[in-house]
Coordinates of N, CA and C in Angstrom, one line a residue:
M8 N 87.3 154.5 111.1 CA 86.0 154.1 111.4 C 85.9 152.8 111.1
N9 N 86.8 152.1 109.9 CA 86.8 150.9 109.7 C 87.5 149.8 111.0
R10 N 88.1 150.5 111.7 CA 88.7 149.8 112.9 C 87.8 149.5 114.1
I11 N 86.7 150.2 114.2 CA 85.9 149.9 115.3 C 85.3 148.5 115.2
P12 N 84.8 147.9 114.2 CA 84.5 146.4 114.4 C 85.4 145.6 114.8
I13 N 86.7 145.8 114.2 CA 87.7 145.0 114.6 C 88.2 145.2 116.1
L14 N 88.2 146.3 116.5 CA 88.5 146.5 118.1 C 87.4 145.9 118.9
C15 N 85.9 146.0 118.6 CA 85.0 145.3 119.2 C 85.1 143.9 119.2
I16 N 85.4 143.2 118.2 CA 85.6 141.8 118.0 C 86.8 141.4 119.0
A17 N 87.8 142.3 118.9 CA 89.1 141.9 119.8 C 88.9 142.1 121.3
L18 N 88.0 143.1 121.8 CA 87.6 143.1 123.0 C 86.7 142.0 123.6
L19 N 85.8 141.5 122.6 CA 84.8 140.5 122.9 C 85.9 139.3 123.1
M20 N 86.6 138.9 122.2 CA 87.5 137.7 122.3 C 88.3 137.8 123.5
T21 N 88.9 138.9 124.0 CA 89.8 139.1 125.1 C 88.7 138.6 126.4
T22 N 87.5 139.1 126.3 CA 86.7 139.0 127.5 C 86.4 137.5 127.7
V23 N 86.1 136.9 126.6 CA 85.8 135.4 126.5 C 87.0 134.5 127.1
I24 N 88.1 135.0 126.5 CA 89.4 134.3 127.1 C 89.7 134.4 128.6
T25 N 89.6 135.7 128.9 CA 89.8 136.1 130.3 C 88.8 135.3 131.2
L26 N 87.4 135.1 130.7 CA 86.6 134.6 131.7 C 86.7 133.0 131.6
Q27 N 87.2 132.4 130.6 CA 87.5 130.9 130.5 C 88.5 130.6 131.4
M28 N 89.5 131.4 131.4 CA 90.9 131.1 132.3 C 90.4 131.4 133.8
T29 N 89.6 132.4 134.1 CA 89.4 132.4 135.4 C 88.2 131.6 136.1
A30 N 87.4 131.2 135.4 CA 86.1 130.6 135.7 C 86.2 128.9 135.8
L31 N 87.5 128.3 135.8 CA 87.6 126.9 135.9 C 87.0 126.4 137.1
Q32 N 86.3 125.4 137.1 CA 85.7 124.8 138.1 C 86.5 123.3 138.4
K33 N 87.1 123.7 139.4 CA 88.1 122.4 139.9 C 87.4 121.6 141.0
H34 N 86.3 121.9 141.6 CA 85.9 121.3 142.9 C 84.6 120.6 142.6
I35 N 84.4 119.9 141.3 CA 83.4 119.3 140.9 C 83.6 117.7 141.2
I36 N 82.6 117.0 142.0 CA 82.9 115.5 142.3 C 81.8 114.8 141.8
Y37 N 82.0 113.5 141.7 CA 80.9 112.5 141.1 C 80.2 111.9 142.3
L38 N 79.1 111.9 142.4 CA 78.4 111.1 143.5 C 77.4 110.1 142.8
P39 N 77.6 108.8 142.9 CA 76.8 107.7 142.0 C 75.6 107.7 142.8
A40 N 74.6 107.4 142.1 CA 73.2 107.1 142.6 C 73.1 105.9 143.4
E41 N 72.3 105.8 144.1 CA 72.0 104.4 144.8 C 71.2 103.5 143.9
D42 N 71.4 102.3 144.1 CA 70.4 101.3 143.2 C 69.2 101.1 144.0
G43 N 68.2 100.8 143.4 CA 66.9 100.5 144.1 C 66.0 101.7 144.2
Q44 N 65.0 101.5 145.1 CA 64.0 102.6 145.4 C 64.6 103.5 146.5
M45 N 64.4 104.9 146.4 CA 64.7 106.0 147.2 C 63.6 106.7 147.7
K46 N 63.3 106.9 148.9 CA 62.3 107.8 149.3 C 62.8 109.0 149.8
T47 N 62.1 110.0 149.4 CA 62.6 111.5 149.7 C 61.4 112.3 150.2
R48 N 61.8 113.4 151.1 CA 60.7 114.2 151.5 C 61.1 115.8 151.5
P49 N 60.5 116.7 151.2 CA 60.8 117.9 151.2 C 61.3 118.3 152.6
A50 N 62.1 119.4 152.7 CA 62.4 119.9 154.0 C 61.3 120.5 154.8
G51 N 61.1 120.4 155.9 CA 60.1 121.1 156.8 C 58.7 120.3 156.5
F52 N 58.7 119.2 155.9 CA 57.4 118.4 155.7 C 57.0 118.0 157.2
P53 N 55.6 117.8 157.5 CA 55.3 117.4 158.7 C 55.5 115.9 158.8
N54 N 55.5 115.4 159.9 CA 55.8 114.0 160.1 C 54.8 113.0 159.6
T55 N 53.5 113.5 159.6 CA 52.4 112.5 159.0 C 52.2 113.0 157.6
V56 N 52.4 111.9 156.7 CA 51.9 112.3 155.4 C 50.6 112.0 154.9
P57 N 49.8 112.9 154.2 CA 48.5 112.5 153.9 C 48.3 111.3 153.2
M58 N 47.5 110.3 153.4 CA 47.2 109.1 152.8 C 46.8 109.3 151.3
V59 N 47.2 108.6 150.4 CA 46.6 108.7 149.0 C 45.5 107.8 148.9
V60 N 44.4 108.1 148.5 CA 43.2 107.2 148.4 C 43.0 107.1 147.0
S61 N 42.1 106.0 146.7 CA 41.5 105.8 145.4 C 40.6 106.7 144.9
L62 N 40.0 106.8 143.7 CA 39.2 107.6 142.9 C 37.8 107.3 143.8
E63 N 37.6 106.0 143.8 CA 36.2 105.8 144.6 C 36.1 106.3 146.1
E64 N 37.2 106.3 146.8 CA 37.1 106.7 148.1 C 37.1 108.1 148.0
A65 N 37.9 108.9 147.2 CA 37.8 110.3 147.1 C 36.5 110.9 146.8
D66 N 35.7 110.1 146.1 CA 34.4 110.4 145.5 C 33.4 110.2 146.6
R67 N 33.5 109.1 147.4 CA 32.8 108.8 148.7 C 32.9 109.9 149.7
R68 N 34.2 110.4 150.0 CA 34.4 111.5 151.0 C 33.8 112.8 150.4
F69 N 33.9 113.1 149.1 CA 33.2 114.3 148.6 C 31.8 114.3 148.9
R70 N 31.1 113.3 148.3 CA 29.6 113.1 148.5 C 29.3 113.1 149.9
K71 N 30.0 112.5 150.7 CA 29.6 112.6 152.3 C 29.8 114.1 152.8
K72 N 30.8 114.8 152.3 CA 31.0 116.2 152.9 C 29.9 117.1 152.3
Y73 N 29.7 117.1 150.9 CA 29.0 118.1 150.2 C 27.4 117.5 149.9
K74 N 27.1 116.4 150.0 CA 25.8 115.8 149.9 C 25.2 115.9 148.5
D75 N 24.6 117.0 148.2 CA 23.9 117.3 147.1 C 24.6 117.8 145.8
G76 N 26.0 118.1 146.1 CA 26.9 118.8 145.0 C 27.8 119.5 145.4
L77 N 28.1 120.5 144.5 CA 29.4 121.4 144.7 C 29.1 122.4 145.9
P78 N 30.0 122.8 146.5 CA 29.9 123.9 147.6 C 29.5 125.1 147.0
E79 N 28.9 125.9 147.7 CA 28.5 127.3 147.3 C 29.7 128.2 147.2
I80 N 29.6 129.0 145.9 CA 30.6 129.9 145.7 C 30.2 131.1 146.5
P81 N 31.2 131.7 147.1 CA 30.9 132.9 148.0 C 30.8 134.2 146.9
E82 N 30.0 135.0 147.4 CA 29.7 136.1 146.5 C 30.9 137.1 146.7
R83 N 31.1 137.7 145.5 CA 32.3 138.7 145.4 C 31.8 140.1 145.8
D84 N 32.6 140.7 146.5 CA 32.5 142.0 147.0 C 32.8 143.1 145.8
H85 N 32.0 143.6 145.0 CA 32.3 144.6 143.9 C 32.4 146.0 144.5
S86 N 32.3 146.3 145.8 CA 32.1 147.8 146.2 C 33.3 148.7 146.1
T87 N 34.7 147.9 145.7 CA 35.9 148.6 145.5 C 36.2 148.7 144.0
C88 N 35.3 148.2 143.2 CA 35.5 148.2 141.7 C 34.9 149.4 141.1
L89 N 35.5 149.6 139.9 CA 34.7 150.8 139.2 C 33.3 150.3 138.6
F90 N 32.5 151.3 138.8 CA 30.9 151.1 138.6 C 30.5 149.9 139.4
N91 N 31.1 149.6 140.5 CA 30.6 148.3 141.3 C 30.6 147.2 140.3
N92 N 31.6 147.0 139.6 CA 31.9 145.7 138.7 C 33.1 145.7 138.4
C93 N 33.6 144.5 138.8 CA 35.2 144.2 138.7 C 35.5 143.8 137.2
D94 N 34.5 143.3 136.6 CA 34.7 143.0 135.0 C 35.2 144.2 134.3
W95 N 34.5 145.4 134.5 CA 35.0 146.8 134.2 C 36.4 147.2 134.3
D96 N 36.8 146.8 135.6 CA 38.3 147.0 135.9 C 39.3 146.4 135.1
L97 N 38.7 145.2 135.0 CA 39.7 144.2 134.1 C 39.7 144.8 132.7
A98 N 38.6 145.1 132.2 CA 38.5 145.6 130.8 C 39.3 146.8 130.5
W99 N 39.4 147.8 131.3 CA 39.9 149.0 131.6 C 41.4 148.8 131.6
F100 N 42.0 147.8 132.3 CA 43.3 147.5 132.6 C 43.8 146.8 131.2
L101 N 43.1 145.9 130.7 CA 43.7 145.4 129.5 C 43.6 146.3 128.3
L102 N 42.6 147.3 128.1 CA 42.7 148.3 127.3 C 44.0 149.3 127.3
K103 N 44.3 149.5 128.5 CA 45.3 150.5 128.9 C 46.7 149.8 128.4
Y104 N 46.8 148.6 128.7 CA 47.9 147.7 128.3 C 48.0 147.7 126.9
E105 N 47.0 147.3 126.1 CA 46.9 147.3 124.7 C 47.5 148.6 124.1
V106 N 46.8 149.9 124.5 CA 47.2 151.1 124.1 C 48.6 151.4 124.2
V107 N 49.3 151.1 125.5 CA 50.6 151.4 125.6 C 51.5 150.6 124.9
D108 N 51.1 149.1 124.9 CA 51.8 148.3 123.9 C 51.8 148.8 122.4
F109 N 50.8 149.2 122.0 CA 50.8 149.8 120.8 C 51.7 151.0 120.4
F110 N 51.7 152.0 121.4 CA 52.5 153.0 121.0 C 54.0 152.9 121.4
T111 N 54.2 151.8 122.2 CA 55.7 151.6 122.4 C 56.2 150.6 121.5
G112 N 55.5 149.9 120.7 CA 56.1 149.2 119.7 C 56.1 147.8 119.9

């Protein structure tokens, strides 16, 4: 029984040494960065980039589009929820999660 920890440590050290010897990375190269500014674009990005506008211009466009305030929030359909109230579904889900978490430790 006293030899089991020594055997485990020996196996661990053997594994570490084996992985270090076989996992040498010989194909790493150094690419120096260019001096100055560099512009990049994600792959698949469309040709025309949306123009960045000032805060005043964004506020003017928002007021022109929505005139009196915020857009109307669409009504949620509660017909598929328990007691036609989705808040109850969330409460029951959270209660179930807490009970399972309590018993599983």
